[in-house]
Amino acid sequence: MSATSSTLTTATGRAGAVAGHRTAPPAIGFGRLLVVEARKMVDTRAGAWLVIAIAVASVLASVAVIAWAPEEMVDYSSFATAVGIPMAIILPVIAILSVTSEFSQRTGLATFTLVPHRGRVVAAKLVDALAVGVLGMVVAAGVGAIGNLVGAAVVGVDPVWDVSLAEFSAIVLGNVLGVLVGFMLATLLRSTAAAMVAYLVYGYVLVGLTTVLAAAQPWFADAQPWVDFNYHQGNLFEGFPATGEGWAQLGVTAAAWLVLPLALGLWRLGRAEVK
Amino acid sequence: MIVIDGLTKRYGGHTAVDHVSFTARPGRVTGFLGPNGAGKSTTLRVLAGLTPATSGSATVLGRPYHRLPNPGREIGVLLDASAQHAGRTGREVLRVATLTMGLPRTRVDEMLDLVGLTQDEASRRIRDYSLGMRQRLGLAHALLGDPGVLVLDEPANGLDPAGIRWMRDLLAGYAADGGTVLLSSHLLHEIEVVADDIVVIGRGRIVAGGTKEELLAGSGTLVRCAEPGLLAEALSGAGHHVERVDAGDATAGLRTDADPTAAGLVALAAGLALTELRADDGAGLEEMFLQLTADTQRETTTPATSPSPTRPTAGAAA
C-alpha cells in the first residue's frame, strides 16, 4: 500500500465544521434506513448466494414440473408452488441474517454508531423483511406464470390458471409469517448459528414431530389446532382458514409463538451490549 | 470536543469504569492510555452510545451521542477494525456508510485514496484483509462524514511501522486543522509520540491526566559521574532527594529532584566532573504505567501481589 504519500487535503472542510460554520446535518430519515438495510441483506457473499440459490431452485423446479409432471398437473398452481417453496424456505434465512449478522459479524458496532437508535434500525429491518416476504411471493407468482405458459406450450395443452386471488393472499400471509418467525428467532438469539439451528428445528423438525404425535395421541390431535402455530402457518399455503374458529386458532397460536417471543426479542435487543 | 464526566459502568459487582472524567479538546490529540482491561474500550463504547452508563455522562460537541441527528457527520468512530462483515467488500462497507449518512458516492473513492487502499484492495472481501488493511478501512469509515471529532480505539494495532508513522501524521494533521482526536492505546510510546494531552487509566480509574509536557516534566534530573557516592552526598547535602537509578549498578547514575541547572552547580561546587546531565523525561510516567501494567498482567506477577482474583481476565473488558 502506498499510503505514506497520502495527503490530508482530501479531508478539507473539517476546519469549517469544527469552527461551527457548517449547519448541523439533517437527521437520518426512515426511508434511508429502509434502503440501507435492504441493501445490506444482499450485498454480502451470503446474501448474494441466497438470491442465486432462489433463482437456481426456481428454474430447476419449473423445469422439473415440465419434464416429469403428468399432463393434468401442468397447471399454474404446480409452477407457482415449485417456485414458491424454495423461496418460503430461503427468505426467512435472509431475515435471520439481517439481524444476527449485526452481532455475529459484529457490524452492529458500525451500524449502531452511525444510527444510535436501535429501534429505528430494527424497525427498518422488520419492514424490509416483510417486504421481502410479500415481494418474494409476487415474484414467485410471476415466474410461475411464465413457467405455466412455457410448460403448457411445451406439453401442448391450454394453460390452466387455478390459483384464486384469495388463495394467493393466503400464501403471501403464510410466507410473511414464516419470514417473521425467522426474524423473531434472530432477535431472540442474536447469533447466526443459533438462529439457523432454531429455524430448522422449529420449521422442519418440529413439524415432523407434531405430525407423528397427532397421529399417535388423540388428545394431541384435539389440542393441536390451539397450540401448534406451524400447523396453521403451513395450512395457509393451501388457503385461508375456513371458519372463524380457524382464524381464532391462528391468532392465538401466532400470539404465543410469534408475537410474544418477538416482543421479548426486540426488548432484549434494545438492551444488548454491542461488542 | 468530548467531555466525559463522572462516568461509571458496573457489570454486576465488577466496576469496569469508575468515575472517569476528562475532556478531549479541539485542535489537540488526546491519548487515552492504559493497560489492557483498564476500562478504555468500555469508556469509548459508552461514549459512542453502544453501552449504557451506570452513572455519569459523556457528551460529544455538547450533546449525548444519541442526540446527534447524524452522528457520522460530526464524530468518526473506530472502535474495532475487525468488526466488519467478512463477506462484504471494503468498498461496499464505505458505500453503505455513505448511504446511511446521505453523502455522495464520490466520497468513497476520496477516502480510499486518503487511507491508501487501492481500487483492487477495495474490491476484495474483508475476510481477505490483513489487520492493517482493516485499520485503514476503519479509518476511512470514520473519516467519511468529514467529522470534527475522531475517536479511535487502538488504531495502530496491526499496522506496520510505516503505517503507524502514516497514521500518526494523519492524526496530527487532523488536529492541526482544528479537529478533536481521542485515541486509546496500551502502549506508552505510541501515545507519547502523537498525543498533546494524555489521560492515564488503570483499573477503571483515571490515575493521571494533563498535557504531555506536564506529565513528562517534573520527574527530576538524571546525573552520572565517575564517583556517584560523592555526588549523592553533595546533592543530599544541598537538600535534594537522591536515589540510584539501579541499586546494583553504580555506573547507572543517580536520579534527583533537583533541576538540571541546580544539579550541575552542586557538582561544580563539589569539584566532580559529570559524564551525563539531563532531564529525566517521562521516567515518572513510565514507572507509573509499568506499575499499572504489572498490576493487571497476572502472568508476570506473583499471586500474592495479584489484586482480587475474582475479577474477569484483562481481555474481557478490553
XYZ file of C-alpha atoms in Angstrom:
593
model
C 0.000 0.000 0.000
C 1.424 3.350 -0.998
C -0.128 5.174 1.879
C 2.748 7.207 3.189
C 2.357 9.800 0.467
C -1.346 10.316 1.078
C -2.252 13.920 1.625
C -4.662 15.367 4.084
C -6.088 17.858 1.640
C -8.865 15.455 0.720
C -10.339 15.989 4.138
C -10.876 19.689 3.671
C -13.951 21.242 5.140
C -13.327 19.862 8.586
C -11.920 23.139 9.868
C -15.177 24.811 8.908
C -17.141 22.113 10.637
C -15.051 22.439 13.752
C -15.392 26.187 13.833
C -19.146 25.731 13.685
C -19.645 27.392 10.285
C -21.457 24.367 8.944
C -25.051 23.865 9.960
C -25.939 20.680 11.784
C -26.571 17.845 9.311
C -30.209 16.816 8.847
C -31.378 13.745 10.722
C -31.325 10.340 9.061
C -34.792 9.578 7.688
C -36.527 6.212 7.990
C -36.696 5.867 4.203
C -32.927 5.969 4.038
C -32.679 3.252 6.676
C -35.043 1.079 4.622
C -32.777 1.413 1.584
C -29.600 0.766 3.583
C -30.952 -2.275 5.409
C -32.396 -3.750 2.198
C -29.044 -3.347 0.506
C -27.271 -4.994 3.438
C -29.495 -8.050 3.009
C -27.959 -8.841 -0.367
C -24.544 -7.153 -0.542
C -22.633 -9.833 1.353
C -21.367 -13.077 -0.068
C -24.001 -14.984 1.916
C -26.761 -12.652 0.752
C -25.707 -12.944 -2.877
C -25.657 -16.755 -2.683
C -29.110 -16.885 -1.112
C -30.519 -14.846 -4.003
C -28.676 -17.050 -6.508
C -29.964 -20.151 -4.725
C -33.558 -18.895 -5.041
C -33.114 -18.194 -8.758
C -31.480 -21.562 -9.462
C -34.020 -23.505 -7.393
C -36.918 -21.715 -9.141
C -35.632 -22.571 -12.610
C -34.827 -26.187 -11.688
C -38.231 -26.676 -10.057
C -40.060 -25.250 -13.084
C -38.057 -27.453 -15.435
C -38.810 -30.459 -13.240
C -42.561 -29.794 -13.465
C -42.375 -29.595 -17.264
C -40.192 -32.696 -17.545
C -41.848 -35.032 -15.085
C -45.278 -33.827 -14.024
C -48.216 -35.743 -15.550
C -50.122 -33.701 -18.117
C -53.094 -32.991 -15.855
C -50.743 -31.425 -13.279
C -49.210 -28.929 -15.702
C -51.154 -26.021 -14.242
C -50.451 -22.703 -12.574
C -50.556 -23.980 -9.001
C -47.836 -26.540 -9.751
C -45.491 -23.926 -11.166
C -46.237 -21.305 -8.527
C -45.656 -23.903 -5.803
C -42.422 -25.104 -7.423
C -41.064 -21.553 -7.385
C -42.654 -20.554 -4.102
C -41.409 -23.389 -1.913
C -37.673 -22.640 -2.296
C -38.499 -19.005 -1.554
C -40.545 -19.846 1.513
C -37.559 -21.793 2.829
C -34.832 -19.286 1.967
C -36.492 -15.889 2.553
C -36.663 -16.370 6.359
C -32.905 -17.021 6.269
C -32.377 -13.585 4.711
C -34.446 -12.092 7.531
C -32.407 -14.022 10.122
C -29.043 -12.912 8.728
C -30.211 -9.312 8.528
C -30.463 -9.257 12.325
C -27.871 -11.783 13.501
C -25.013 -10.530 11.303
C -25.037 -7.265 13.248
C -23.973 -9.353 16.228
C -22.258 -12.449 14.813
C -20.305 -10.425 12.239
C -20.148 -7.508 14.683
C -21.287 -4.980 12.103
C -23.574 -3.580 14.787
C -20.590 -1.638 16.086
C -20.652 0.479 12.902
C -24.408 0.310 12.279
C -25.428 1.469 15.742
C -22.781 4.208 15.940
C -23.963 5.669 12.633
C -27.593 5.345 13.783
C -27.675 5.359 17.596
C -31.337 4.309 17.702
C -31.583 0.540 17.586
C -35.349 0.618 17.495
C -35.300 2.518 14.199
C -32.694 0.246 12.656
C -34.534 -2.908 13.696
C -37.854 -1.439 12.566
C -36.292 -0.806 9.147
C -35.070 -4.408 9.072
C -38.532 -5.642 10.029
C -40.276 -3.590 7.337
C -37.714 -4.800 4.789
C -38.221 -8.404 5.907
C -41.996 -8.032 5.484
C -41.463 -6.511 2.043
C -39.172 -9.414 1.141
C -41.870 -11.842 2.291
C -44.540 -10.179 0.127
C -42.387 -9.375 -2.910
C -40.873 -12.848 -2.878
C -44.315 -14.376 -3.383
C -45.200 -11.797 -6.051
C -42.032 -12.740 -7.911
C -42.856 -16.428 -7.421
C -46.307 -15.779 -8.885
C -44.776 -14.009 -11.884
C -42.100 -16.633 -12.532
C -44.705 -19.350 -12.010
C -46.947 -17.689 -14.625
C -44.112 -17.704 -17.150
C -43.422 -21.340 -16.283
C -47.098 -22.163 -16.730
C -47.221 -20.559 -20.186
C -43.981 -22.210 -21.299
C -44.957 -25.533 -19.734
C -48.389 -25.569 -21.360
C -46.830 -24.785 -24.739
C -44.179 -27.489 -24.341
C -46.664 -30.133 -23.215
C -49.246 -28.943 -25.767
C -52.196 -28.123 -23.524
C -54.105 -24.921 -22.778
C -52.618 -23.098 -19.754
C -54.664 -23.737 -16.614
C -54.978 -20.800 -14.156
C -56.109 -22.447 -10.942
C -54.954 -20.066 -8.184
C -57.508 -17.525 -6.973
C -56.556 -14.149 -5.555
C -57.754 -15.332 -2.144
C -55.532 -18.410 -2.322
C -52.581 -16.242 -3.372
C -53.239 -13.833 -0.488
C -53.229 -16.761 1.933
C -49.904 -17.930 0.537
C -48.456 -14.432 0.930
C -49.645 -14.340 4.547
C -48.162 -17.792 5.189
C -44.856 -16.723 3.730
C -44.788 -13.450 5.642
C -45.457 -15.337 8.881
C -42.563 -17.675 8.027
C -40.248 -14.686 7.485
C -41.441 -13.218 10.790
C -40.650 -16.474 12.591
C -37.092 -16.222 11.266
C -36.926 -12.575 12.335
C -38.280 -13.452 15.784
C -35.706 -16.211 16.333
C -32.942 -13.842 15.183
C -33.892 -11.074 17.626
C -34.243 -13.606 20.410
C -30.921 -15.389 19.839
C -28.767 -12.721 18.087
C -26.416 -15.394 16.793
C -26.402 -16.654 13.227
C -25.568 -20.255 14.133
C -28.087 -20.488 16.961
C -30.868 -18.801 14.983
C -30.290 -21.031 11.940
C -30.456 -24.185 14.036
C -33.553 -22.911 15.831
C -35.153 -22.078 12.484
C -34.516 -25.570 11.110
C -35.734 -27.257 14.291
C -38.793 -25.027 14.579
C -39.754 -25.044 10.922
C -38.892 -28.605 9.938
C -38.041 -30.974 12.790
C -40.922 -29.810 14.967
C -43.449 -30.198 12.144
C -42.497 -33.850 11.766
C -42.723 -34.460 15.498
C -46.124 -32.820 15.931
C -47.487 -34.703 12.924
C -46.362 -38.028 14.412
C -47.618 -37.056 17.852
C -51.021 -36.037 16.491
C -51.298 -39.360 14.664
C -50.366 -41.384 17.751
C -52.082 -39.441 20.515
C -55.741 -38.456 20.088
C -55.533 -35.885 22.892
C -52.805 -34.021 20.982
C -54.737 -34.245 17.728
C -57.575 -32.473 19.538
C -55.351 -29.870 21.131
C -53.079 -29.246 18.148
C -55.145 -26.514 16.448
C -54.950 -24.424 19.618
C -51.239 -24.875 20.317
C -49.452 -25.506 17.025
C -48.598 -22.359 15.100
C -46.638 -24.279 12.460
C -49.747 -26.252 11.621
C -51.737 -23.119 10.833
C -48.901 -21.398 9.038
C -48.441 -24.460 6.811
C -52.164 -24.632 6.115
C -52.132 -21.041 4.841
C -50.273 -22.291 1.776
C -53.490 -24.217 0.990
C -55.800 -21.254 1.650
C -57.251 -19.103 4.439
C -58.881 -20.777 7.447
C -62.432 -21.796 6.525
C -64.026 -20.906 9.848
C -63.955 -18.139 12.417
C -62.613 -20.715 14.848
C -59.762 -21.388 12.441
C -58.878 -17.688 12.425
C -59.088 -17.598 16.213
C -56.714 -20.566 16.452
C -54.312 -18.902 14.022
C -54.428 -15.720 16.105
C -53.946 -17.490 19.438
C -51.043 -19.619 18.260
C -49.424 -16.662 16.473
C -49.649 -14.588 19.643
C -47.998 -17.319 21.694
C -45.354 -18.477 19.217
C -44.619 -15.311 17.285
C -45.814 -12.051 18.817
C -44.774 -12.682 22.434
C -41.297 -14.045 21.647
C -40.777 -11.266 19.094
C -41.654 -8.648 21.701
C -39.228 -10.278 24.123
C -36.548 -10.456 21.421
C -36.944 -6.796 20.488
C -36.867 -5.758 24.135
C -33.647 -7.715 24.720
C -32.075 -6.491 21.506
C -32.614 -2.917 22.607
C -30.601 -3.602 25.723
C -27.981 -5.988 24.398
C -24.427 -4.771 24.607
C -22.884 -4.404 21.186
C -19.303 -5.646 21.299
C -14.890 18.401 21.944
C -15.577 15.382 24.072
C -16.476 15.689 27.733
C -16.579 12.628 29.958
C -17.999 13.480 33.368
C -18.095 11.151 36.336
C -18.661 8.152 34.080
C -19.210 4.854 35.875
C -20.030 1.475 34.370
C -20.644 -1.540 36.565
C -21.193 -5.121 35.446
C -22.756 -6.864 38.401
C -20.185 -6.468 41.174
C -17.362 -5.518 38.846
C -16.748 -1.823 38.227
C -15.211 -1.557 34.758
C -15.187 2.242 34.703
C -15.110 4.162 37.948
C -15.959 7.898 37.983
C -13.924 8.710 34.910
C -13.788 12.379 33.930
C -11.709 14.047 31.244
C -12.020 16.350 28.258
C -10.673 15.976 24.733
C -10.267 19.423 23.196
C -10.395 20.651 19.605
C -7.052 21.095 17.892
C -5.402 18.516 20.104
C -4.745 14.810 20.078
C -5.774 13.294 23.399
C -4.168 9.974 24.205
C -6.163 7.592 26.368
C -3.557 5.338 27.886
C -3.985 2.252 29.992
C -3.166 -1.435 30.200
C -5.482 -3.973 28.605
C -8.663 -4.292 30.601
C -8.265 -0.926 32.322
C -11.599 0.341 31.010
C -10.548 2.240 27.880
C -12.795 0.408 25.440
C -15.740 0.398 27.841
C -15.407 4.168 28.228
C -15.295 4.635 24.453
C -18.277 2.306 23.936
C -20.319 4.311 26.430
C -19.226 7.499 24.644
C -20.454 6.091 21.318
C -23.796 5.099 22.801
C -23.246 1.349 22.449
C -23.272 0.658 26.168
C -25.429 2.483 28.701
C -23.552 4.127 31.562
C -24.412 3.156 35.128
C -23.979 6.820 36.081
C -22.243 9.914 34.827
C -22.276 11.265 31.308
C -20.358 11.515 28.082
C -21.037 14.251 25.531
C -19.837 14.989 22.023
C -19.965 18.632 20.944
C -22.118 19.328 23.975
C -24.690 16.610 23.362
C -25.108 12.992 24.384
C -24.205 10.764 21.437
C -27.745 9.581 20.764
C -28.899 13.190 20.416
C -26.677 13.765 17.387
C -29.037 13.808 14.368
C -26.491 12.236 12.012
C -23.567 11.173 14.203
C -21.233 10.109 11.391
C -21.154 13.687 10.088
C -19.949 15.025 13.431
C -17.906 12.248 15.026
C -15.927 9.473 13.368
C -15.702 6.338 15.485
C -13.418 3.352 15.017
C -13.784 1.005 17.952
C -12.685 -2.262 16.359
C -11.401 -2.532 12.809
C -12.189 -6.257 12.756
C -15.871 -5.656 13.416
C -16.954 -5.692 9.785
C -18.854 -8.292 7.794
C -16.302 -10.765 6.420
C -18.387 -11.280 3.296
C -18.676 -7.617 2.329
C -16.123 -5.820 0.172
C -14.249 -2.858 1.598
C -15.845 -0.521 -0.927
C -19.326 -1.799 -0.085
C -18.737 -1.097 3.617
C -17.956 2.520 2.776
C -20.826 2.682 0.277
C -23.331 1.543 2.904
C -21.997 4.177 5.298
C -22.252 6.978 2.703
C -25.839 5.908 2.022
C -26.630 5.999 5.727
C -25.096 9.432 6.189
C -26.528 10.818 2.955
C -23.148 11.504 1.350
C -22.260 11.496 -2.352
C -20.849 8.274 -3.779
C -17.611 10.077 -4.719
C -16.710 10.270 -1.049
C -15.880 6.535 -1.093
C -13.017 6.882 -3.578
C -11.749 10.018 -1.852
C -11.443 8.142 1.428
C -9.902 5.058 -0.209
C -7.222 7.343 -1.647
C -6.739 9.084 1.671
C -6.066 5.875 3.607
C -4.055 4.278 0.819
C -6.310 1.389 -0.155
C -6.147 0.602 -3.871
C -9.225 0.014 -6.020
C -8.235 -3.638 -6.252
C -7.984 -3.965 -2.464
C -11.298 -2.191 -2.009
C -12.983 -4.775 -4.257
C -11.851 -7.662 -2.067
C -13.961 -9.111 0.686
C -12.930 -8.218 4.210
C -12.219 -11.841 5.147
C -9.134 -11.444 2.906
C -7.934 -8.237 4.577
C -4.927 -8.055 6.869
C -5.454 -6.297 10.193
C -3.508 -3.321 8.830
C -5.861 -3.051 5.849
C -8.843 -3.300 8.191
C -7.435 -0.431 10.259
C -7.094 1.673 7.113
C -10.625 0.812 6.039
C -11.883 1.571 9.548
C -10.167 4.960 9.464
C -11.703 5.663 6.038
C -15.085 4.710 7.518
C -14.550 7.077 10.457
C -13.465 9.959 8.203
C -16.225 9.508 5.589
C -18.605 12.044 7.072
C -15.840 14.665 7.402
C -16.417 14.846 11.169
C -14.878 17.361 13.549
C -14.219 14.698 16.189
C -12.413 11.376 15.848
C -12.473 8.513 18.359
C -10.123 5.618 17.678
C -9.589 2.537 19.839
C -6.091 1.096 19.429
C -5.797 2.269 15.804
C -2.148 1.289 15.457
C -2.805 -2.419 16.038
C -1.771 -4.416 13.020
C -0.129 -1.530 11.181
C 3.473 -1.886 10.065
C 5.962 0.804 11.197
C 5.413 2.869 8.040
C 1.669 2.580 8.563
C 1.969 3.694 12.184
C 4.009 6.703 11.068
C 1.404 7.496 8.415
C -1.471 7.251 10.907
C 0.410 9.474 13.358
C 0.948 12.156 10.701
C -2.649 11.937 9.597
C -3.972 12.396 13.136
C -1.549 15.248 13.870
C -2.665 16.985 10.666
C -6.294 16.386 11.532
C -5.839 18.007 14.944
C -3.817 20.863 13.437
C -6.845 21.579 11.226
C -8.922 22.040 14.360
C -10.217 18.509 14.800
C -10.614 16.769 18.141
C -8.857 13.405 18.331
C -9.261 10.886 21.127
C -7.266 7.735 20.676
C -6.615 4.906 23.048
C -3.599 2.689 23.341
C -1.996 0.320 25.787
C 1.456 1.369 24.556
C 3.067 4.362 26.257
C 5.405 5.119 23.381
C 2.610 5.198 20.836
C 0.727 7.787 22.891
C 3.866 9.756 23.694
C 4.734 10.394 20.054
C 1.312 11.534 18.887
C -0.649 12.931 21.825
C -0.789 16.531 23.013
C -2.787 15.599 26.093
C -2.593 12.317 27.948
C -5.155 10.644 30.183
C -3.979 7.540 32.012
C -6.492 4.973 33.207
C -5.853 1.980 35.417
C -8.407 -0.455 36.819
C -11.244 1.772 35.700
C -9.935 4.941 37.320
C -8.129 7.954 35.934
C -4.713 7.936 37.583
C -3.104 10.860 35.755
C -4.002 13.456 33.201
C -2.659 16.631 31.659
C -0.613 17.874 28.763
C 2.199 15.653 27.625
C 4.720 18.262 28.809
C 3.204 18.347 32.300
C 3.216 14.595 32.615
C 6.684 14.096 31.222
C 8.332 17.018 33.015
C 8.986 17.481 36.684
C 10.193 13.979 37.200
C 13.694 15.178 38.058
C 17.164 15.006 36.644
C 19.466 12.163 35.731
C 23.117 12.697 36.597
C 26.120 10.464 36.149
C 29.737 10.814 37.195
C 32.721 8.638 37.993
C 32.105 8.907 41.744
C 28.368 8.605 42.315
C 28.796 8.222 46.080
C 30.400 11.651 46.459
C 27.846 13.222 44.141
C 24.977 11.698 46.080
C 26.393 13.150 49.298
C 26.805 16.578 47.712
C 23.252 16.579 46.355
C 21.621 15.480 49.579
C 23.854 17.967 51.425
C 22.310 20.662 49.229
C 18.863 19.487 50.312
C 17.878 17.448 47.263
C 16.410 13.977 47.205
C 18.713 11.460 45.539
C 18.365 7.834 44.557
C 20.309 5.395 42.464
C 18.746 4.564 39.134
C 19.825 0.968 39.627
C 20.939 -0.066 43.101
C 23.023 -2.903 41.691
C 24.869 -0.831 39.128
C 26.865 2.149 40.445
C 27.637 3.391 36.952
C 23.951 3.687 36.029
C 23.803 7.149 37.561
C 21.582 8.969 40.028
C 18.115 10.403 39.876
C 17.451 13.598 41.809
C 14.585 16.012 42.227
C 16.920 18.964 41.596
C 16.528 20.558 38.197
C 19.474 20.096 35.779
C 20.940 23.563 36.473
C 20.934 23.074 40.238
C 22.369 19.584 39.932
C 25.152 20.870 37.670
C 26.014 23.666 40.120
C 26.156 21.212 43.031
C 28.550 19.014 41.043
C 30.697 22.025 40.138
C 30.871 23.141 43.755
C 31.874 19.619 44.784
C 34.528 19.510 42.080
C 33.021 16.474 40.387
C 33.098 16.024 36.610
C 29.716 14.927 35.271
C 29.556 12.450 32.426
C 25.843 12.918 31.915
C 23.283 15.532 32.939
C 19.763 15.579 31.576
C 16.117 15.954 32.489
C 14.747 12.533 33.367
C 11.999 12.656 30.721
C 8.968 10.563 31.300
C 10.510 8.280 33.868
C 7.696 9.087 36.274
C 5.018 8.389 33.712
C 6.719 5.252 32.520
C 7.156 3.931 36.036
C 3.556 4.662 36.905
C 2.448 2.967 33.733
C 4.645 -0.070 34.337
C 3.202 -0.326 37.832
C -0.310 -0.241 36.397
C 0.592 -2.808 33.796
C 2.226 -5.088 36.344
C -0.913 -4.954 38.456
C -3.086 -6.169 35.648
C -0.749 -8.616 33.987
C -1.191 -11.739 36.011
C 1.329 -13.779 34.084
C 4.187 -11.542 35.240
C 3.156 -11.075 38.857
C 3.175 -13.473 41.744
C -0.244 -14.499 43.041
C 0.460 -12.759 46.360
C 0.556 -9.321 44.726
C -2.243 -10.012 42.292
C -5.348 -7.989 43.065
C -8.731 -9.535 43.680
C -8.677 -12.829 41.789
C -12.403 -12.782 41.143
C -12.067 -10.050 38.544
C -12.518 -11.154 34.954
C -9.424 -11.564 32.832
C -7.838 -8.463 31.414
C -9.098 -9.144 27.936
C -12.744 -9.402 28.884
C -13.263 -5.735 29.484
C -10.871 -4.560 26.798
